[in-house]
Coordinates of C-alpha atoms in Angstrom, one line a residue:
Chain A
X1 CA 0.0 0.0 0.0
X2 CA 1.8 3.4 -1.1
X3 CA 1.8 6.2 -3.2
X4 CA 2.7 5.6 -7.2
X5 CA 4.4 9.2 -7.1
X6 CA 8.0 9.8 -4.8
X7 CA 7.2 13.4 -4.2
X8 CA 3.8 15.6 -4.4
X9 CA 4.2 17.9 -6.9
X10 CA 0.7 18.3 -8.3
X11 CA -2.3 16.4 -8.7
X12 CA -1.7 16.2 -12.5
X13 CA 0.5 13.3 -11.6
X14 CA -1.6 11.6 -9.2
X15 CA -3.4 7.9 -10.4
X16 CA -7.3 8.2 -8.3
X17 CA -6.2 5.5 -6.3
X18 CA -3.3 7.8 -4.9
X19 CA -6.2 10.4 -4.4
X20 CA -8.6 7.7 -2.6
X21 CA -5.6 6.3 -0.3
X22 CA -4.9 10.2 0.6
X23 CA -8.1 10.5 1.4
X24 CA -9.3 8.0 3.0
X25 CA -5.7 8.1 5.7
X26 CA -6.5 11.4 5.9
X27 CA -10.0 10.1 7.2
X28 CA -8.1 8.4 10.3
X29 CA -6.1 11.2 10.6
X30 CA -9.0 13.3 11.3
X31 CA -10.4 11.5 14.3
X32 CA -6.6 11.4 15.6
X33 CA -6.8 15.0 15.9
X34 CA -9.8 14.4 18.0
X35 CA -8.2 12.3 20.9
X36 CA -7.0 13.9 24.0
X37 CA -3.8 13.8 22.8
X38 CA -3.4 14.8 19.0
X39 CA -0.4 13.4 18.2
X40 CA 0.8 10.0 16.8
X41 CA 4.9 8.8 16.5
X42 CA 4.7 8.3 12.8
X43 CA 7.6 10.6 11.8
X44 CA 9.8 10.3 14.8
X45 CA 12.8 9.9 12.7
X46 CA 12.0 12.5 9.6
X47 CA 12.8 16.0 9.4
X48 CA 11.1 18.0 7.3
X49 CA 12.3 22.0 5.8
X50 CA 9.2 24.1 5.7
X51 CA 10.5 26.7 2.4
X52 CA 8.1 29.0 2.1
X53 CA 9.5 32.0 -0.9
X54 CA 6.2 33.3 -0.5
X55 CA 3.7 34.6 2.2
X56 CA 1.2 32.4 3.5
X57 CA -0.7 31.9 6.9
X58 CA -3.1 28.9 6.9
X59 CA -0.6 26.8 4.8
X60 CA 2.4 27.0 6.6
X61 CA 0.9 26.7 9.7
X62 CA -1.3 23.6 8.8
X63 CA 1.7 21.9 7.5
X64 CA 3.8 22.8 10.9
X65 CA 0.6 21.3 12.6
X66 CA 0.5 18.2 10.5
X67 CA 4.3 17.9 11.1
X68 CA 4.0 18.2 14.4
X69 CA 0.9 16.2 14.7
X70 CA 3.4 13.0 13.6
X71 CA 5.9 13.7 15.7
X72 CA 8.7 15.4 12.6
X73 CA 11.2 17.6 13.5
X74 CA 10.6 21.1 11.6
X75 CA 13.0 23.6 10.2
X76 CA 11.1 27.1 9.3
X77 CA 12.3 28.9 6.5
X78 CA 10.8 32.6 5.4
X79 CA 12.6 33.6 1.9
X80 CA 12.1 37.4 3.7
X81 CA 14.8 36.7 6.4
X82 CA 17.0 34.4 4.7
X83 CA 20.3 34.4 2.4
X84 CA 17.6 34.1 -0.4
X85 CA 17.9 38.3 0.4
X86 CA 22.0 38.0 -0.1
X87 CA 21.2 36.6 -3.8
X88 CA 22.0 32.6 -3.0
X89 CA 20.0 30.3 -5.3
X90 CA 17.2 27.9 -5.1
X91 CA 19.1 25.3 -5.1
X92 CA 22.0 26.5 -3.1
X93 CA 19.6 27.1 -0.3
X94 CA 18.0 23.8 -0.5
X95 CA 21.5 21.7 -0.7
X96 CA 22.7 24.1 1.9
X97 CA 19.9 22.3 4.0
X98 CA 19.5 18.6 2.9
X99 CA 23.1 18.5 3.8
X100 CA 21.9 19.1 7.5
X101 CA 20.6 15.9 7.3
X102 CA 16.8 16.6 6.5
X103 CA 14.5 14.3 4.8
X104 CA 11.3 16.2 3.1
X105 CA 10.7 19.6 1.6
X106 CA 7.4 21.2 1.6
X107 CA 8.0 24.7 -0.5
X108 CA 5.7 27.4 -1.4
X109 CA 7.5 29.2 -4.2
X110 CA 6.0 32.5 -6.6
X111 CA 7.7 30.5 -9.8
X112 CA 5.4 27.8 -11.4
X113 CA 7.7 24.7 -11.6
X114 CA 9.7 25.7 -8.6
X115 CA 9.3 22.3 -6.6
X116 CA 9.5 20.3 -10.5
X117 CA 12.8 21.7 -10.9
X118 CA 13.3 20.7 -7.2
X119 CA 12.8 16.9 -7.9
X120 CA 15.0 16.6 -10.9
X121 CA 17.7 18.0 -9.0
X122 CA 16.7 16.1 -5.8
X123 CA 15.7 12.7 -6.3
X124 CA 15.7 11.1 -2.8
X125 CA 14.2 13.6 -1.0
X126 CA 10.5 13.6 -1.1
X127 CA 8.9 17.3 -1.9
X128 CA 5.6 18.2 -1.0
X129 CA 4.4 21.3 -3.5
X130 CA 2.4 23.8 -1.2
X131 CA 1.4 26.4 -4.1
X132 CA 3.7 27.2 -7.0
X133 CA 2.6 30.6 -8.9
X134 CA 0.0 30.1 -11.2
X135 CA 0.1 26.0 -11.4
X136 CA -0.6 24.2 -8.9
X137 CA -1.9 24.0 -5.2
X138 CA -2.3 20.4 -4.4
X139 CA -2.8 19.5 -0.6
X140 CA -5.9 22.4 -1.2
X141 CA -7.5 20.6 -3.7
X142 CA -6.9 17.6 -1.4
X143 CA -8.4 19.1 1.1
X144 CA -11.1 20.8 -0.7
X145 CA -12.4 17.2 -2.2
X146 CA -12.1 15.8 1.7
X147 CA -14.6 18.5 2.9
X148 CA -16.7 17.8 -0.1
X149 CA -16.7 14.2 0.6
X150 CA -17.3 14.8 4.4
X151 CA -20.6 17.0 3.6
X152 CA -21.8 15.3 0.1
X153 CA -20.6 11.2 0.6
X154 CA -18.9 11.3 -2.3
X155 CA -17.1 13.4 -5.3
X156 CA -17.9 10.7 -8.5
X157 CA -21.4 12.4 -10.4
X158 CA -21.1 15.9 -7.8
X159 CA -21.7 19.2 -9.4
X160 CA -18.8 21.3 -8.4
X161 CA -18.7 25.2 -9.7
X162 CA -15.2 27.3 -9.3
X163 CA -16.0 31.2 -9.2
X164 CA -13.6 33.8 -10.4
X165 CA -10.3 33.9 -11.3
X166 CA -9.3 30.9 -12.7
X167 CA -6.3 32.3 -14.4
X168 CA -4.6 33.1 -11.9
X169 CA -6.0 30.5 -9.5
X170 CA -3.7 27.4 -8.3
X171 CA -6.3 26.3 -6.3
X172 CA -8.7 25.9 -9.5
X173 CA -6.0 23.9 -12.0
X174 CA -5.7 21.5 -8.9
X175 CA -9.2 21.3 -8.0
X176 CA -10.3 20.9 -12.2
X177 CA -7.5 17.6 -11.9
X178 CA -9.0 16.4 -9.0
X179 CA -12.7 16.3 -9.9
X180 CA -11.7 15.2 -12.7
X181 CA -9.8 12.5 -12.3
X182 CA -12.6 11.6 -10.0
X183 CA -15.3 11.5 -11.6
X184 CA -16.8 14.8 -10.4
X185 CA -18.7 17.4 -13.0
X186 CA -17.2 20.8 -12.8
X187 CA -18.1 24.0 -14.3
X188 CA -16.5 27.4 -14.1
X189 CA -17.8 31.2 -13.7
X190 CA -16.3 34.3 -13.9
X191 CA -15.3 37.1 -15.8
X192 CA -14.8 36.0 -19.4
X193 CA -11.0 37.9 -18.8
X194 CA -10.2 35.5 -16.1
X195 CA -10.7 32.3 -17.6
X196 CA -8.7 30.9 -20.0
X197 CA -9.4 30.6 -23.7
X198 CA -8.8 26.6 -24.1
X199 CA -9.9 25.5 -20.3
X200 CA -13.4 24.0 -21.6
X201 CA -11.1 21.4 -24.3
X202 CA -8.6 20.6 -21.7
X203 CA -10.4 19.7 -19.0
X204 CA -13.4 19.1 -20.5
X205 CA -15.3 21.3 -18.0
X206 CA -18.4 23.4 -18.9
X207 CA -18.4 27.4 -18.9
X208 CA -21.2 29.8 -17.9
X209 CA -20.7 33.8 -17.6
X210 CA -23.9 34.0 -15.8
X211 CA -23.6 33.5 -12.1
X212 CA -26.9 32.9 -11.3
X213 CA -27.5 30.1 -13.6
X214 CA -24.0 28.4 -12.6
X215 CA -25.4 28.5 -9.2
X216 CA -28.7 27.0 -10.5
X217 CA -26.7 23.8 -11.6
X218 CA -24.4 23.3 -8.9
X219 CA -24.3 21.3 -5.7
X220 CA -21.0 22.8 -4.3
X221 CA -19.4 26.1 -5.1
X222 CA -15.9 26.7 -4.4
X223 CA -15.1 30.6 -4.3
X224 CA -11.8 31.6 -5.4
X225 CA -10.0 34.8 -4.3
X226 CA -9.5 37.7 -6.1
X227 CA -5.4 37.5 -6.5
X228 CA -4.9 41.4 -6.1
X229 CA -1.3 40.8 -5.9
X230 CA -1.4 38.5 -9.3
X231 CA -3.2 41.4 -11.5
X232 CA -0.4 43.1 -13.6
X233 CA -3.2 44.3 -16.4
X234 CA -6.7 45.7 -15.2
X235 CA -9.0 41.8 -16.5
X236 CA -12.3 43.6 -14.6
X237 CA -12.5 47.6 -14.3
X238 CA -13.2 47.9 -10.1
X239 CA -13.4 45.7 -7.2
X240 CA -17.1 47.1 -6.9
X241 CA -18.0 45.9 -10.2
X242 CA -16.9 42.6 -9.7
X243 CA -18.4 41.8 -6.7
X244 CA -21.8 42.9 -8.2
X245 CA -21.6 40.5 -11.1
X246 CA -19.6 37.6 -9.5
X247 CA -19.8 38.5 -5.7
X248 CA -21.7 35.6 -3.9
X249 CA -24.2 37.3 -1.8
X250 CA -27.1 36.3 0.1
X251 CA -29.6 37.7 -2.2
X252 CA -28.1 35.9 -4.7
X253 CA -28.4 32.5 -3.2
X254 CA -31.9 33.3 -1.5
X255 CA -32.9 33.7 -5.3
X256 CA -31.2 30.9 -6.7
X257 CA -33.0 29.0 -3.6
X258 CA -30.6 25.7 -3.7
X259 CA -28.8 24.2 -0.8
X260 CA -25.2 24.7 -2.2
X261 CA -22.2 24.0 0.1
X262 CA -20.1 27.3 -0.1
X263 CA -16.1 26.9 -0.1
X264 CA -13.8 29.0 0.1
X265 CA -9.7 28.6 0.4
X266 CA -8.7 31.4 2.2
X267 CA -7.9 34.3 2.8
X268 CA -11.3 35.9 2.2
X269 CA -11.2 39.2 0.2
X270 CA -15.2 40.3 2.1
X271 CA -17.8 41.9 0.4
X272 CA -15.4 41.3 -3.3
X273 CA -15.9 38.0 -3.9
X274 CA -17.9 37.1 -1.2
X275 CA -20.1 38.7 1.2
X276 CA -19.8 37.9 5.1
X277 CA -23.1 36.8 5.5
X278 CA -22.7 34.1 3.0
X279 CA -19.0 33.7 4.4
X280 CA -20.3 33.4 7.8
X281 CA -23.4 31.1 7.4
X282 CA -24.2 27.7 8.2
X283 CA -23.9 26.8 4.5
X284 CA -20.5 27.6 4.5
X285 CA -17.7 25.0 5.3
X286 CA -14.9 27.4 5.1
X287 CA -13.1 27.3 8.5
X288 CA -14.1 22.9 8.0
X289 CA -11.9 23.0 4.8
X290 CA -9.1 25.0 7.5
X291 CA -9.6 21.8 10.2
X292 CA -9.5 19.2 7.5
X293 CA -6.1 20.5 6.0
X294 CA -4.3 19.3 8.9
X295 CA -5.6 16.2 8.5
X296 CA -4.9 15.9 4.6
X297 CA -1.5 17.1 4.9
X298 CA -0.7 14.9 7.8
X299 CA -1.7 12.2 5.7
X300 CA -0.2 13.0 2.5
X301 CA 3.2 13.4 4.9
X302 CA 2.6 10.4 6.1
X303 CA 2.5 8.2 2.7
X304 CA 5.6 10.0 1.2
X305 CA 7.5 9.3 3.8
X306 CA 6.9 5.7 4.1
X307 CA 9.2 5.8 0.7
X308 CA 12.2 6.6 2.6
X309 CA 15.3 4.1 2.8
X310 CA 16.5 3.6 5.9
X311 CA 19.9 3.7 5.5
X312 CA 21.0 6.8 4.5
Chain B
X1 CA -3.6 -27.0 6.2
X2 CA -4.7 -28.5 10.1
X3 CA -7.7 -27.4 11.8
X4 CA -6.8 -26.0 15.3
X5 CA -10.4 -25.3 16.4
X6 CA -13.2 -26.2 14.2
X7 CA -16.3 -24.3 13.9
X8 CA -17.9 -26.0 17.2
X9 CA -14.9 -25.9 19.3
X10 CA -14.4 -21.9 18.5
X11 CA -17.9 -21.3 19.7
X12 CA -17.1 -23.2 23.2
X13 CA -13.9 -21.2 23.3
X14 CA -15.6 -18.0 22.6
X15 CA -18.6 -18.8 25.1
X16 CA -15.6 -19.8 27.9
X17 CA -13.4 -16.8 27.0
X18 CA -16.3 -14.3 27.4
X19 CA -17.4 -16.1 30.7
X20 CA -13.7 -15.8 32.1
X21 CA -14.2 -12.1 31.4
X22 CA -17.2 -11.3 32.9
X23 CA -16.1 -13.4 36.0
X24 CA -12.9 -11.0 36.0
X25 CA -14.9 -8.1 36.7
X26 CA -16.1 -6.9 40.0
X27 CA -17.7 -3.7 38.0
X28 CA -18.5 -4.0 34.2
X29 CA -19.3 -0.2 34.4
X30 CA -15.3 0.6 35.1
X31 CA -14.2 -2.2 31.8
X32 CA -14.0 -0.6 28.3
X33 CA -13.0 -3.1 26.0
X34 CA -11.0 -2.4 22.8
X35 CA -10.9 -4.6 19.5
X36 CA -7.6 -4.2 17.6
X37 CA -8.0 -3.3 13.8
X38 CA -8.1 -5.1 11.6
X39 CA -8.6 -8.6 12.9
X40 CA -9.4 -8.2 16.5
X41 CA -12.5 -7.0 15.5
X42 CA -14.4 -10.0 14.3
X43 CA -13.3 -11.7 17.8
X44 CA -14.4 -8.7 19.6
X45 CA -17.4 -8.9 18.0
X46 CA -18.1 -12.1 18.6
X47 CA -17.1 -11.6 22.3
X48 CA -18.7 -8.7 23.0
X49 CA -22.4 -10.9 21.4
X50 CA -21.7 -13.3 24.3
X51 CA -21.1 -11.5 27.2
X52 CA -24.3 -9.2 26.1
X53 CA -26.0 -12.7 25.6
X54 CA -24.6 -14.1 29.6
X55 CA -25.6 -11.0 31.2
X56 CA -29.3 -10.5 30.1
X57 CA -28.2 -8.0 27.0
X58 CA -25.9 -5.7 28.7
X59 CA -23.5 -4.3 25.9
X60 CA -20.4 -3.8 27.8
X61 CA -18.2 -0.2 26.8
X62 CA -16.5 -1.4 23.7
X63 CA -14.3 0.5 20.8
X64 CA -12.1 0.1 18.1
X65 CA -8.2 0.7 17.6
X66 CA -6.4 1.3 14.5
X67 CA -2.7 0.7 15.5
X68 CA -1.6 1.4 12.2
X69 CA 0.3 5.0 12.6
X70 CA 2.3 3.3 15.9
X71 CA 3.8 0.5 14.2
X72 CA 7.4 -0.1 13.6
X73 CA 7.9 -1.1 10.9
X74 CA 6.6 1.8 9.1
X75 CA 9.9 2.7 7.2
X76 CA 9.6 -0.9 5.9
X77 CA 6.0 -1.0 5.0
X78 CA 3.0 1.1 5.3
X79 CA -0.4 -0.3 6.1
X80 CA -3.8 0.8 5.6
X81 CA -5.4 2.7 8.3
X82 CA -8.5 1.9 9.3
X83 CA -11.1 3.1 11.6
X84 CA -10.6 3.9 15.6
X85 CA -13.7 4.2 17.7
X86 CA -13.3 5.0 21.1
X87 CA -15.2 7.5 22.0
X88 CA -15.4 7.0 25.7
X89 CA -12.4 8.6 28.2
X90 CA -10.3 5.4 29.1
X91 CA -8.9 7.4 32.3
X92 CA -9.3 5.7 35.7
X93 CA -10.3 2.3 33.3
X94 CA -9.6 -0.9 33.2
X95 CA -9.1 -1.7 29.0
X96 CA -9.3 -5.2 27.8
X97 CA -7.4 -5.1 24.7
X98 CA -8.8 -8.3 21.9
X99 CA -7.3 -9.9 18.9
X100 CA -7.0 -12.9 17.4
X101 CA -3.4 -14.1 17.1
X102 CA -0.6 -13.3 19.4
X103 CA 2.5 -13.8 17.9
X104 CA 5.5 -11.6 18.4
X105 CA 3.8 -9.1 20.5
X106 CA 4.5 -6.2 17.9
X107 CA 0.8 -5.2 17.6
X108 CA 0.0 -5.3 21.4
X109 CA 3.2 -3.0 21.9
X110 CA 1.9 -0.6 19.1
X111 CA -1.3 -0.7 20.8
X112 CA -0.1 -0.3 24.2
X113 CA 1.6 3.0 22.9
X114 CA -2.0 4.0 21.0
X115 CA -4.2 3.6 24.3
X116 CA -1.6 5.6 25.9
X117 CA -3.2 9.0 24.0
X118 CA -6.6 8.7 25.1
X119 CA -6.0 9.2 28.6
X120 CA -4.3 6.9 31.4
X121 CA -6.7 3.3 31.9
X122 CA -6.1 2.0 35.7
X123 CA -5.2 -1.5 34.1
X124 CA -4.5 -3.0 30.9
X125 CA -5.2 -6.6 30.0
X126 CA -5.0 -8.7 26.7
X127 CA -7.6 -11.4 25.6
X128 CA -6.6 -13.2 22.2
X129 CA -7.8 -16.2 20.4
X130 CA -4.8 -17.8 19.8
X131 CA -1.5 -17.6 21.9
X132 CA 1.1 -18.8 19.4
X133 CA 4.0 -19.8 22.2
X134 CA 7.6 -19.2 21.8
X135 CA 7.4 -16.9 19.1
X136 CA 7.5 -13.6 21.3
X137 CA 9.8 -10.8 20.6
X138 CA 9.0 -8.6 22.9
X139 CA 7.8 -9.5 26.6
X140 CA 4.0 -9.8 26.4
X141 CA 1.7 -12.1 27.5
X142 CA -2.2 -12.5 27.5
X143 CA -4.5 -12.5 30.3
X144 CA -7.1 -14.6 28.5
X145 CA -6.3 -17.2 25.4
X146 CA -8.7 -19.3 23.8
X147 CA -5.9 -22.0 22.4
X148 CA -1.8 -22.3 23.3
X149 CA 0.1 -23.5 20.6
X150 CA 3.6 -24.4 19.7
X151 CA 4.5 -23.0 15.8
X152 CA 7.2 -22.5 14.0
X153 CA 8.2 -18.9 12.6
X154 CA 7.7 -20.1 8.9
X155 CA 3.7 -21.6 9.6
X156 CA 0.3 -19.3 9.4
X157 CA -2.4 -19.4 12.2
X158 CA -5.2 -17.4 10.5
X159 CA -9.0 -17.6 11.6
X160 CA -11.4 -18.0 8.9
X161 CA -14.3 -16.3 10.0
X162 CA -16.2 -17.4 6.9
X163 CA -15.8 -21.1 7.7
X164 CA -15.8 -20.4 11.7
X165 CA -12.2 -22.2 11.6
X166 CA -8.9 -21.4 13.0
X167 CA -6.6 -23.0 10.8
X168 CA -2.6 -23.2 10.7
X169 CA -0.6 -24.1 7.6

């Protein structure tokens, strides 16, 4: 019983069996984090290097939890306070480090094919992709299709709607692999500017610019954020317009009269993309999909690290 | 392939095994009794039935344990996880671990360790099925068998729960 992949780079790699074994550990995971005491001696012997180029709250702290939670020793790294500032290289850094003796990367890097270019370099040590640029963000997904799973029973046949910017959206290429390669129906909405030309042939995923009516089909919507710092060329004139033409708001959701599971990956740009009633309500699993990452990433920890030899 | 137990001799030894336990216990309120995943759960099961059935249908305090994230051997092998269900505070409790097959006493260590985070039980005790003798490698020993035998490393002892048989080849 393992993983068919050494490292986790994206879910573009991932067979559904890898998905349904993450998955369903992560299921066992979950009701550890319930016991009195949260913590299990899985990864005594593993060190894992936390390389985050790029700011982040819930991720790095979920994955220092998850770590934690099996027992890993943990080595923080912020790009912001580190030689990265004196001009030393990716892969400088990262030898630098491995040569301390550690066994597993997680790194969130700005660069799309940061952590690739990690594994071809870096064969033996497993690396665990926690958002690269524009590609890929694939313990969210993960955790995205756990939550759905938790409220719906299942992802095969679910209709499961990404709103907004899907061009700039890691979170929705990992999500459109998942569902996917799962068996899951997905659609996407948002500004014709924000989603890319070809998605509909590559993923075979359906389009619809009107909001309302994508609502009208869908059994879970997954609300992306507005990447402010992402937007080099103005894609929608003003933060006001979009959030009356692709904001999620009560009044919309009272109309389209559905019961939709609301998701969300964090952090919440209020009242643009969504409004805090419909953030805050009981149809909203947001702060859920925050508790089930520990448990996801603890368990996708937990399988790449069974790969290790124990020599080394 | 030798029948240890056939199907009519594993009832008797589940009916005595479940007697022995409920003779054990001055208080069946202060006994929570665990089944180890995967296979001490079918002899739980079956355990848990009869001491209901002996007592006039009182379902003694019984959960699951998935010992799978304390084993180790994890660096050689991983194994599925599967379900844990205790739900009730161990603290202050006597826990009567079940499984089917004691061998080298990896699992009950593992499980030992696992108990351990939901809160400190009064007293541990193990009830197996089968204690396969001389075949220990680490110093445990049950409370409660059902059958003692004398294997070799290289022979099976599996239960077949579909055919009610414990069987060694």
């Amino acid at each position: 019983m393992q993983l068919s992949t050494k490292h986790l780079l994206g879910i573009k790699d991932l067979l559904p069996s890898d998905i349904s074994l993450i998955l369903s550990t992560a299921q066992q995971f979950k009701e550890v984090l319930q016991r009195p005491i949260k913590k299990v001696p899985s990864l005594r012997d593993v060190t894992i290097v936390n390389l985050f180029y790029e700011n982040s709250t819930r991720t790095r702290i979920s994955f220092e939890l998850a770590e934690k939670r099996l027992s890993a020793d943990t080595i923080n790294f912020a790009a912001s306070s580190s030689s990265a500032k004196k001009g030393e290289t990716l892969l400088d850094t990262v030898h630098n480090i491995l040569s301390m003796k550690v066994d597993m990367v997680v790194m969130r890097h700005s660069a799309s094919g940061a952590p690739h270019f990690l594994s071809q370099h870096l064969p033996n040590t497993a690396i665990v992709n926690a958002g690269d640029g524009i590609n890929e963000h694939p313990t969210q997904a993960l955790l995205d299709a756990f939550s759905i799973v938790e409220k719906t029973g299942s992802l095969e046949g679910r209709k499961v709607l990404l709103i907004g910017d899907i061009m700039h959206s890691r979170v929705a290429l990992s999500n459109m692999y998942l569902l996917k390669k799962m068996g899951a129906e997905v659609m996407l909405s948002g500004p014709p500017t924000l989603i890319p030309k070809y998605v509909q042939q590559a993923f075979d995923v359906q389009v619809e610019y009107n909001l309302k009516k994508a609502l009208k089909w869908c059994d879970v919507a997954n609300v992306l954020r507005i990447q402010l710092e992402r937007q080099n060329q103005v894609l929608f004139s003003s933060l006001r317009e979009y959030n009356l033409a692709y904001g999620v708001t009560r009044k919309l959701l009272n109309e389209v009269n559905k019961e939709i599971l609301i998701m969300h990956p964090g952090p919440i740009n209020r009242g643009v993309e969504i409004d805090s009633d419909v953030a805050d309500s009981n149809q909203s699993v947001i702060l859920k999909q925050v508790e089930n990452g520990v448990a996801v990433r603890m368990a996708v920890l937990y399988l790449l690290s069974g790969k290790k030899e124990l020599s080394h | 392939m030798q029948i240890l137990l056939s199907t009519e001799q594993l009832h008797l030894t589940i009916k005595r095994l479940s007697l022995q336990l409920i003779e054990n216990q001055a208080d069946m309120a202060d006994v929570v009794f665990v089944g180890i995943q995967p296979r001490g759960v079918q002899i739980g099961n079956r355990i848990m039935e009869a001491i209901a059935a002996s007592t006039g249908g009182n379902s003694p305090q019984y959960g699951l344990l998935d010992i799978t994230f304390y084993r180790d051997d994890i660096r050689e092998e991983l194994h599925e996880a599967k379900e844990t269900t205790i739900t009730q505070s161990i603290e202050g409790k006597k826990v009567i671990l079940i499984d089917d097959v004691l061998y080298t006493g990896r699992t009950i260590r593992a499980a030992l360790d696992a108990l351990q985070d939901f809160g400190r039980p009064q007293k541990v005790e193990l009830c197996v099925l089968v204690n396969r003798r001389f075949n220990r490698e680490l110093p445990i020993q049950p409370d409660y068998y059902g059958i003692a035998i004398d294997t070799k490393p290289n022979q099976k002892v599996k239960v077949e729960w579909d055919r009610e048989e414990v069987v060694i080849y």
